[in-house]
Coordinates of C-alpha atoms and ligand atoms in Angstrom, one line a residue:
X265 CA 7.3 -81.4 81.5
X266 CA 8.0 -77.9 79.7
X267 CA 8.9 -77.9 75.9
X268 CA 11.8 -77.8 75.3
X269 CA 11.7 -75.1 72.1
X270 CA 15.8 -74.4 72.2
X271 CA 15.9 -77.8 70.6
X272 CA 16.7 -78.1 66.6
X273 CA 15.0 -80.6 64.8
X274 CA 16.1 -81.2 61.4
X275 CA 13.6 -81.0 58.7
X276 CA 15.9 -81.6 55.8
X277 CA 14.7 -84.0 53.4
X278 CA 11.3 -84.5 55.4
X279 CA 9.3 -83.3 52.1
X280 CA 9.7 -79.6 53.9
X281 CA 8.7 -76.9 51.5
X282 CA 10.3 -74.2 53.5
X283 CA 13.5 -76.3 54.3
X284 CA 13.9 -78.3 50.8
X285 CA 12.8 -75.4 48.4
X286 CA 16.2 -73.1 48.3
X287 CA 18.5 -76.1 47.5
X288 CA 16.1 -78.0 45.4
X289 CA 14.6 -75.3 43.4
X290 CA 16.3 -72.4 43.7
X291 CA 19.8 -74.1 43.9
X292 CA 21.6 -72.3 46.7
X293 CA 21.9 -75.1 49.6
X294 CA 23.1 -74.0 53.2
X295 CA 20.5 -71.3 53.8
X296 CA 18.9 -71.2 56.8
X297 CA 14.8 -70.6 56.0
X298 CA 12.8 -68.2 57.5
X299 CA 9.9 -67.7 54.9
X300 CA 6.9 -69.9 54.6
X301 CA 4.5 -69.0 57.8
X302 CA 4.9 -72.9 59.2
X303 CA 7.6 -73.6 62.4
X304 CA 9.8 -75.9 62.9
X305 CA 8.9 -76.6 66.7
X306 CA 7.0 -80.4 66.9
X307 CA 3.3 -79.9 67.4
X308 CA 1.8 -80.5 71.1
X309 CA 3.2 -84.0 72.3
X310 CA -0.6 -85.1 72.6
X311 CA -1.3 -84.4 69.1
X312 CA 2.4 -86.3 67.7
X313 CA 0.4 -89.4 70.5
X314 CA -2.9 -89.1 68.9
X315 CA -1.3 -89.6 64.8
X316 CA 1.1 -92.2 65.7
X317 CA -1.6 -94.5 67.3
X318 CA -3.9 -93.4 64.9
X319 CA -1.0 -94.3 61.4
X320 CA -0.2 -97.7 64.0
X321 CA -3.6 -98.8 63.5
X322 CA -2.6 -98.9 59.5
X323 CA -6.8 -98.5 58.0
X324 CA -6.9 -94.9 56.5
X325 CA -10.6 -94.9 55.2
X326 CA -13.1 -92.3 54.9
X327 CA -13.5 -90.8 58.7
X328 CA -16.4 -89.7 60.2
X329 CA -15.7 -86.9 63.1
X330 CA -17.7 -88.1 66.8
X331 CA -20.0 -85.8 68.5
X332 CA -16.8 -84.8 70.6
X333 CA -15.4 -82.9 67.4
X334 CA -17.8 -80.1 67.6
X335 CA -18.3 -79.6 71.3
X336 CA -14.3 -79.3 71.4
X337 CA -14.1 -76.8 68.9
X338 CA -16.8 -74.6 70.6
X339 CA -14.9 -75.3 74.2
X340 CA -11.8 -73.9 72.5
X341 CA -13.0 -70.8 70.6
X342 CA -15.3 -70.2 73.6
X343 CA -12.8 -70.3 76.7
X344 CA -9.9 -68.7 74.1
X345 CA -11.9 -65.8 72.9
X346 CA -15.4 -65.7 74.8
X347 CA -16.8 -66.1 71.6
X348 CA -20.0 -68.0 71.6
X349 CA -20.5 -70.6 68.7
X350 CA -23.1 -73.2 67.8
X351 CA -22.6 -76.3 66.6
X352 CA -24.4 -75.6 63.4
X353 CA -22.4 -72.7 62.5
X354 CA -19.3 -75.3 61.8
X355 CA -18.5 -76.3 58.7
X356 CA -15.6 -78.6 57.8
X357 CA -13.0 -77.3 54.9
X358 CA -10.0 -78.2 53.4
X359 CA -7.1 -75.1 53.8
X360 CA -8.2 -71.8 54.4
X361 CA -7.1 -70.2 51.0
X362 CA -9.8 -73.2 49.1
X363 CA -12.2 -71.7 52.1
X364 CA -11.4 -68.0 50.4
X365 CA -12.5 -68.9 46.9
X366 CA -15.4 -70.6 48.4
X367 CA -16.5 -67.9 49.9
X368 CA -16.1 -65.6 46.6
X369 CA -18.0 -68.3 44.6
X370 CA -20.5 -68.7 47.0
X371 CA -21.2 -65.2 47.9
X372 CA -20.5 -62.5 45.4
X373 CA -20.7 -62.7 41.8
X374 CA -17.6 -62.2 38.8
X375 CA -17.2 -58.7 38.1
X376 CA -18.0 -57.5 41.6
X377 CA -15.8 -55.6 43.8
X378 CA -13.9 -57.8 47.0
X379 CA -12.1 -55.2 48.8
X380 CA -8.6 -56.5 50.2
X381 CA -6.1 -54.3 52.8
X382 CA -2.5 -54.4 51.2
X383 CA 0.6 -55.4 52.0
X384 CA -1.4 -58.5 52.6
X385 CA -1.0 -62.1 52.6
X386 CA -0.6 -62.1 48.8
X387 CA -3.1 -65.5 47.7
X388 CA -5.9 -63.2 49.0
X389 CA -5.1 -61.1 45.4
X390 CA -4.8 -64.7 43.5
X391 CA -8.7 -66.0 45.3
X392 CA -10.0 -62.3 44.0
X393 CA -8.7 -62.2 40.4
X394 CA -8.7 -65.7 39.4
X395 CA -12.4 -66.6 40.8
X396 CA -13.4 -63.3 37.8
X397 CA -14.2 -61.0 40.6
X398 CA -12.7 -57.4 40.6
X399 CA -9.8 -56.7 43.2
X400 CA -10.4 -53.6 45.2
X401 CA -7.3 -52.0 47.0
X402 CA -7.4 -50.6 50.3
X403 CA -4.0 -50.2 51.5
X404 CA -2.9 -49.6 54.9
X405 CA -1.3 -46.3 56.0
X406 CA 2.0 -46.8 57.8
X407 CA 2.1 -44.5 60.1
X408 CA 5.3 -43.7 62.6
X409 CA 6.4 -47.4 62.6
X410 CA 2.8 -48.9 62.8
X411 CA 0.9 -49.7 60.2
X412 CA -3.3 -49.0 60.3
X413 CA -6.2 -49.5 58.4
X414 CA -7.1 -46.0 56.2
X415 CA -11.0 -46.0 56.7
X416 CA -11.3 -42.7 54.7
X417 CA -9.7 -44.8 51.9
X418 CA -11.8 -47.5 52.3
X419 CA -14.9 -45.4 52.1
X420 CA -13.8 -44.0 49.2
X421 CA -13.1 -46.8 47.3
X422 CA -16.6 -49.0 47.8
X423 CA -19.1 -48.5 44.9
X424 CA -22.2 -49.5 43.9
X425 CA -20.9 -52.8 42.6
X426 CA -18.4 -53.9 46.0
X427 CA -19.6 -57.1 47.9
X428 CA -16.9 -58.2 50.3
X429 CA -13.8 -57.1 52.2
X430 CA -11.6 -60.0 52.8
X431 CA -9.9 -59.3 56.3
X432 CA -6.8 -60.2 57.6
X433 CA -6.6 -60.5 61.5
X434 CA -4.1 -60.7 62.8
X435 CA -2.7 -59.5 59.7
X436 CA -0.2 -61.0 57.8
X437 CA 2.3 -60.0 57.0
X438 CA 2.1 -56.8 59.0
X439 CA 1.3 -58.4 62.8
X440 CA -0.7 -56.2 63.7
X441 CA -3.6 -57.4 66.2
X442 CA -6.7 -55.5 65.3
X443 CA -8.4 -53.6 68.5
X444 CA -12.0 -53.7 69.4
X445 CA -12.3 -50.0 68.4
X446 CA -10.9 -50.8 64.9
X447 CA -12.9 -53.4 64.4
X448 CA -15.9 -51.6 65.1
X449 CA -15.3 -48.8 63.0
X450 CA -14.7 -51.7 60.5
X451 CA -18.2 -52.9 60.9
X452 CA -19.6 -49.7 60.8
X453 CA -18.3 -49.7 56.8
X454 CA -19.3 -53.0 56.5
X455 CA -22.7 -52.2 57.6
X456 CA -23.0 -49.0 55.7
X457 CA -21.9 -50.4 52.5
X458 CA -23.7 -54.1 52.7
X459 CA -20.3 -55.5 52.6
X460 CA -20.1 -59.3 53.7
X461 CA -16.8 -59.5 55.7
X462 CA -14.9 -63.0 55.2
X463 CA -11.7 -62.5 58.2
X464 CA -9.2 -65.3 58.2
X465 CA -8.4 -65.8 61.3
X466 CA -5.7 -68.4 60.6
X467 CA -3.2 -66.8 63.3
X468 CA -6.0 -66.0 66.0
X469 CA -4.0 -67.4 69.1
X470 CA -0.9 -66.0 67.4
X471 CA -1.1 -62.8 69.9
X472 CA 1.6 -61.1 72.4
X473 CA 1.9 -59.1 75.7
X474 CA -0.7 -56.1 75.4
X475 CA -3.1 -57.2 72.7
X476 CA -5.7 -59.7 72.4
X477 CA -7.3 -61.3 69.4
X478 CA -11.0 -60.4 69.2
X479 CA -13.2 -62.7 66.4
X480 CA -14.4 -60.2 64.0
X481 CA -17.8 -62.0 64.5
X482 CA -18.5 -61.5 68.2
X483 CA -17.7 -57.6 67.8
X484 CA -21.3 -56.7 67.2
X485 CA -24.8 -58.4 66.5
X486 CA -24.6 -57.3 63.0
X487 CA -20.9 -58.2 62.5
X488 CA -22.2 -61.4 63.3
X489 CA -25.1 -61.9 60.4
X490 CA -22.5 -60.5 58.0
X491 CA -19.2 -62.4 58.9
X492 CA -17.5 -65.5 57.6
X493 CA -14.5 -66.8 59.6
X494 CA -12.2 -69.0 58.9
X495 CA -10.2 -70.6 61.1
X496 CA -7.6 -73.5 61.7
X497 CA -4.9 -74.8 64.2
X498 CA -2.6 -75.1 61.0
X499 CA -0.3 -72.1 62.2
X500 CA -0.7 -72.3 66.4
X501 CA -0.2 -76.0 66.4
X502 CA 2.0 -76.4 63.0
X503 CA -0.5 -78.5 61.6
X504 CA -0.5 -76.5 57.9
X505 CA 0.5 -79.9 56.2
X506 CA -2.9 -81.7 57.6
X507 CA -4.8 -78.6 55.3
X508 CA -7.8 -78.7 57.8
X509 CA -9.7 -76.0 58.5
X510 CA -12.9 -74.6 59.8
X511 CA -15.4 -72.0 58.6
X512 CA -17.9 -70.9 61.1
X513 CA -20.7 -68.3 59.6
X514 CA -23.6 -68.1 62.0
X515 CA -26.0 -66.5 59.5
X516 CA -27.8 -69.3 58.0
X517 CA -28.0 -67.8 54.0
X518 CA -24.6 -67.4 54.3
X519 CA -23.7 -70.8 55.7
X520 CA -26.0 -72.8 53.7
X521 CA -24.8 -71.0 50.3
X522 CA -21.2 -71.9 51.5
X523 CA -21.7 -75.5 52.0
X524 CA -23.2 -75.8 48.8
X525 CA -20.2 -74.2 47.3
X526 CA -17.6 -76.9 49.3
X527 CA -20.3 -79.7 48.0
X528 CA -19.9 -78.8 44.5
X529 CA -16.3 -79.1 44.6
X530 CA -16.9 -82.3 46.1
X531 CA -15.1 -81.7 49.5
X532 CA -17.0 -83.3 52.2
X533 CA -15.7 -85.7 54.5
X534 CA -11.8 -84.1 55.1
X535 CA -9.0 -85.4 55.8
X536 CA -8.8 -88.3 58.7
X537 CA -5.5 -87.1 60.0
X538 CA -6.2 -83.0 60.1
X539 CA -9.3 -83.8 61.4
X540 CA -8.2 -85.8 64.5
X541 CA -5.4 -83.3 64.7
X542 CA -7.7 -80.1 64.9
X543 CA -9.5 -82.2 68.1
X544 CA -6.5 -82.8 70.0
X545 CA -4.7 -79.7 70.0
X546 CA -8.0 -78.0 70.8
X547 CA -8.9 -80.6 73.7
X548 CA -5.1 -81.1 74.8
X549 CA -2.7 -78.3 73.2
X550 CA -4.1 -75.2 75.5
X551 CA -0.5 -75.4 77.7
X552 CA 1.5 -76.4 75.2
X553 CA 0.2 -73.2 73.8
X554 CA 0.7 -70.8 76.2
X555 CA 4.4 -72.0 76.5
X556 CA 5.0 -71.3 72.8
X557 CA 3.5 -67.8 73.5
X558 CA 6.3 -67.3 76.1
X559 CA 8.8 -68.3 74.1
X560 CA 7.9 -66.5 70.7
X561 CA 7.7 -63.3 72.6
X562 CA 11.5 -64.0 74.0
X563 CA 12.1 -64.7 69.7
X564 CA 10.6 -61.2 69.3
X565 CA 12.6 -59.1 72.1
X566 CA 15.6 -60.9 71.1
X567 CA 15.3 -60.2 67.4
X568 CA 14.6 -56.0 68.5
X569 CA 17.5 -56.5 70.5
X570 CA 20.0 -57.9 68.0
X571 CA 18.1 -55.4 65.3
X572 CA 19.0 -52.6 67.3
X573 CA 22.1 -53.3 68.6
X574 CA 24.1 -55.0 65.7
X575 CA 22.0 -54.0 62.7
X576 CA 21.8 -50.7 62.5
X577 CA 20.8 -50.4 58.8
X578 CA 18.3 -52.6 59.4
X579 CA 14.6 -51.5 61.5
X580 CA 12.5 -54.6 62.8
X581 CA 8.8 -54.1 63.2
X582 CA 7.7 -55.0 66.0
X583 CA 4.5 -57.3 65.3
X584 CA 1.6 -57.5 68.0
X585 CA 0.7 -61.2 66.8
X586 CA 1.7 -64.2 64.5
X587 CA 5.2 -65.8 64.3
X588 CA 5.7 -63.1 61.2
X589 CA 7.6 -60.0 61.7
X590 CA 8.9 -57.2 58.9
X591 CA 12.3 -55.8 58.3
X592 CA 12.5 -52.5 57.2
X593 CA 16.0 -52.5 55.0
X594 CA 15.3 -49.8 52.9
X595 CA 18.4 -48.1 54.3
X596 CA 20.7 -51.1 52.5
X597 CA 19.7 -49.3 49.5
X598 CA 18.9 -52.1 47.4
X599 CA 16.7 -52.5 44.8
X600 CA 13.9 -55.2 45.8
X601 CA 15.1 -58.5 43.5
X602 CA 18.7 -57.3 44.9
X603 CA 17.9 -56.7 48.5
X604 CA 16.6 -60.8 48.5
X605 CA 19.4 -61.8 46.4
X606 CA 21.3 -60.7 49.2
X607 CA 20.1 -62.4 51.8
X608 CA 19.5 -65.4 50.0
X609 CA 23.2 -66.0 48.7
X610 CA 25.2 -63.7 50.7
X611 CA 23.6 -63.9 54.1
X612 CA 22.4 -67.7 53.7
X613 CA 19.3 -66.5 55.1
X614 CA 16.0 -66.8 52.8
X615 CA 12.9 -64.3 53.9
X616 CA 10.0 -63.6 52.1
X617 CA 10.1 -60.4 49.7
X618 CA 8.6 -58.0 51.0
X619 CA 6.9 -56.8 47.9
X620 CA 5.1 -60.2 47.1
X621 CA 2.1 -58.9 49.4
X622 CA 2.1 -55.8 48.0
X623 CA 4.4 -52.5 46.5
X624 CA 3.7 -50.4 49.6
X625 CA 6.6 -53.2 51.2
X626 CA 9.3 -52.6 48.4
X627 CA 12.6 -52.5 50.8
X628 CA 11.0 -55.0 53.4
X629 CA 11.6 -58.4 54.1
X630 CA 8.9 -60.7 55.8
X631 CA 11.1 -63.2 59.0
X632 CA 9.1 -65.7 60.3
X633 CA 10.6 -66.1 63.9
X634 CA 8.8 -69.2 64.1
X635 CA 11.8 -71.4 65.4
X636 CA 14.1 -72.2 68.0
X637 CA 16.4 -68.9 69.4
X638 CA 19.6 -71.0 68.6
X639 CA 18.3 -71.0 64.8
X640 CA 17.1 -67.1 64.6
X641 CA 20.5 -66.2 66.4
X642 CA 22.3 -67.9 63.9
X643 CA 20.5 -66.2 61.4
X644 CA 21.0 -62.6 62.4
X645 CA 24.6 -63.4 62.9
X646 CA 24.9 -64.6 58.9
X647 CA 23.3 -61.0 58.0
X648 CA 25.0 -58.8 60.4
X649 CA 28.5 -60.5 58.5
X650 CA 27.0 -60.3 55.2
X651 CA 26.2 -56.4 55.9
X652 CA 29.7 -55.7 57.4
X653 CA 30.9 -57.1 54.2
X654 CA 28.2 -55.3 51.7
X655 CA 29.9 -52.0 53.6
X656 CA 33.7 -52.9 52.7
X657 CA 32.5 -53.5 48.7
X658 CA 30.6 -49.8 49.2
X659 CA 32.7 -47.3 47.0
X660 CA 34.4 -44.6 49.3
X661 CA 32.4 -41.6 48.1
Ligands
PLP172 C1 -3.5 -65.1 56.6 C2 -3.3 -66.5 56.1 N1 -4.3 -67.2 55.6 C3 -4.2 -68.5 55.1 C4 -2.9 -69.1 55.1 C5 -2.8 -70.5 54.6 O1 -3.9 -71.3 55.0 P1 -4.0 -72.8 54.5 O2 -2.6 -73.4 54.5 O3 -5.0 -73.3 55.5 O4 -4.6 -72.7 53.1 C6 -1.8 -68.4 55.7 C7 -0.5 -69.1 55.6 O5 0.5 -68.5 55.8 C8 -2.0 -67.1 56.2 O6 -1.0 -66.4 56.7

């Protein structure tokens, strides 16, 4: 039967971080939430099947994944990408952001340089700085509406003493869906410069009409020996409270320095219920998948629609993947803790700032359009009233 992704589910009071925090913590209650990257569809019926027999057997000890784990995994990244994986190659982590600082520890040492591509998803500054290593800036270039990586930048920036570039891709929070051509000219830095290339991949099967998500590591044989990925069905399958992930790094150094790293901080055996999640929606979720696609897309023509059409001060970025999308509101005129202020207690409608992944989004606000249309049309609505009344308070000049 299809999914039916109209349909609201309430998360109040579920322990929701994205629905509870406004009232709770920030004491404005009524707003609708449209800022942590999780959705409020259910995940794939098979994998909701697969928990609720597994919590109705009632013994939660330590798990050990079968032999099925692995060959699912590899099915999945193989038939969704053509990327060919080994078994070895897999290793178990907790969320992807502990998988970043493992990585760093592992692999570079403090003081060196870990080039990151602002506005980015902002814990990427947070794994950099706080693991003592030295956070090297390579912001993108926004160029007529789209944003793009600046490679003359980037090549000016690496020094003697940079290690790693931490990629985005897709890219939060600009959606963009890197192509094959940019990810080759990304390697070819990469492989000038020695760089070790960590790309989180957390959003890989987030990708629309025209664009296709291509693993960083199956671009080239020597983006292969130099790549980490990480990887999870935390955003596709709205499993981000199960923090389970994956990092596959098919160059053995690499891989073996990694695991010693997750060993150290004693993280070895994962969590029972991410783990059998991760299986399911890789052996069963495919369709449920490629429905959610369909209807995301609708989420994003609507949104331009309604953007265009009713919000005239407002400019939506079109993203090419991930359930994240930015609005330009720069032509509000509002000064960045105002503009959220705004939409948080006049429109009832709580984004993320845009600025908390980096200045070069001062006057944007990140929407995650991760939700039933009846929710997202009921958001834009609350804005376009709460603009229509931010005009009648302007002073006549
Ligand atoms: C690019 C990116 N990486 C990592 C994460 C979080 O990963 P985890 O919850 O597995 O730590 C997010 C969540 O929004 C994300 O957008």
């Amino acid at each position: 039967m299809p999914t039916d992704f109209d349909w609201i589910t309430d998360r109040r009071g579920t322990w929701s971080l994205k629905w509870d925090r406004a009232e709770r913590t920030l004491g404005v209650p009524d707003v609708i939430p449209m800022w942590v990257a999780d959705m409020d569809f259910p995940s794939p019926p098979a994998v909701v099947e697969a928990l609720t027999r597994r919590a109705a057997h009632g013994i939660f000890g330590y798990p050990m994944t079968p032999p099925s784990f692995r060959q699912t995994v590899i099915r999945w990244l193989g038939t969704r990408f053509g990327w060919a994986v080994e078994r070895d190659w897999l290793l178990k982590a907790p969320g992807v952001v502990p998988s970043l600082s493992f990585c760093i520890r592992a692999l570079t040492r403090p003081g060196e340089g870990i080039v990151v591509q602002p506005p980015v998803y902002f814990p990427f500054f947070g794994a950099v700085e706080q693991n003592g290593r030295r956070l090297v800036r390579n912001p993108l270039a926004f160029r007529s509406g789209r944003f793009e990586m600046d490679f003359d930048d980037l090549e000016r920036k690496i020094d003697g003493g940079t290690r790693m570039l931490i990629l985005c891709s897709p890219h939060n929070p600009v959606g963009r869906v890197w192509t094959k051509a940019e990810l080759e000219r990304l390697g070819a830095v990469a492989r000038e410069r020695d760089l070790i290339v960590v790309s989180d991949e957390i959003h890989a099967e987030l990708h629309y009409r025209g664009h296709r998500h291509i693993p960083t590591a199956s671009v080239s044989d020597d983006l292969a020996g130099r790549t980490v990925t990480l990887f999870a069905p935390s955003k596709t399958f709205n499993l981000a409270g199960l923090t389970t992930s994956l990092i596959v790094a098919g160059e053995t150094n690499l891989r073996d320095r990694i695991a010693a790293e997750i060993r150290s901080a004693g993280f070895e055996i994962g969590n029972l219920f991410g783990l059998l999640a991760l299986e399911t929606a890789y052996a069963h979720g495919g369709e449920w998948l490629d429905e959610l696609l369909v209807y995301l897309e609708g989420n994003i023509d609507f949104l331009e629609r309604f953007t265009a059409e009713r919000l005239p001060k407002l400019a939506f970025i079109r993203p090419e993947g991930t359930t994240l999308g930015l609005l330009d509101c720069r032509k509000l005129g509002l000064a960045p803790e105002a503009l959220h202020d705004f939409f948080l207690k006049k429109a009832k409608v709580y984004f993320s700032p845009g600025e908390v992944f980096g200045d070069e989004l001062q006057g944007f606000e990140r929407i995650n359009f991760g939700c039933p249309r009846p929710l997202l049309r009921e958001a834009l609505e609350r804005i376009e009233r709460a603009v229509d009344a931010l005009g009648k308070t302007e002073k006549p000049r």
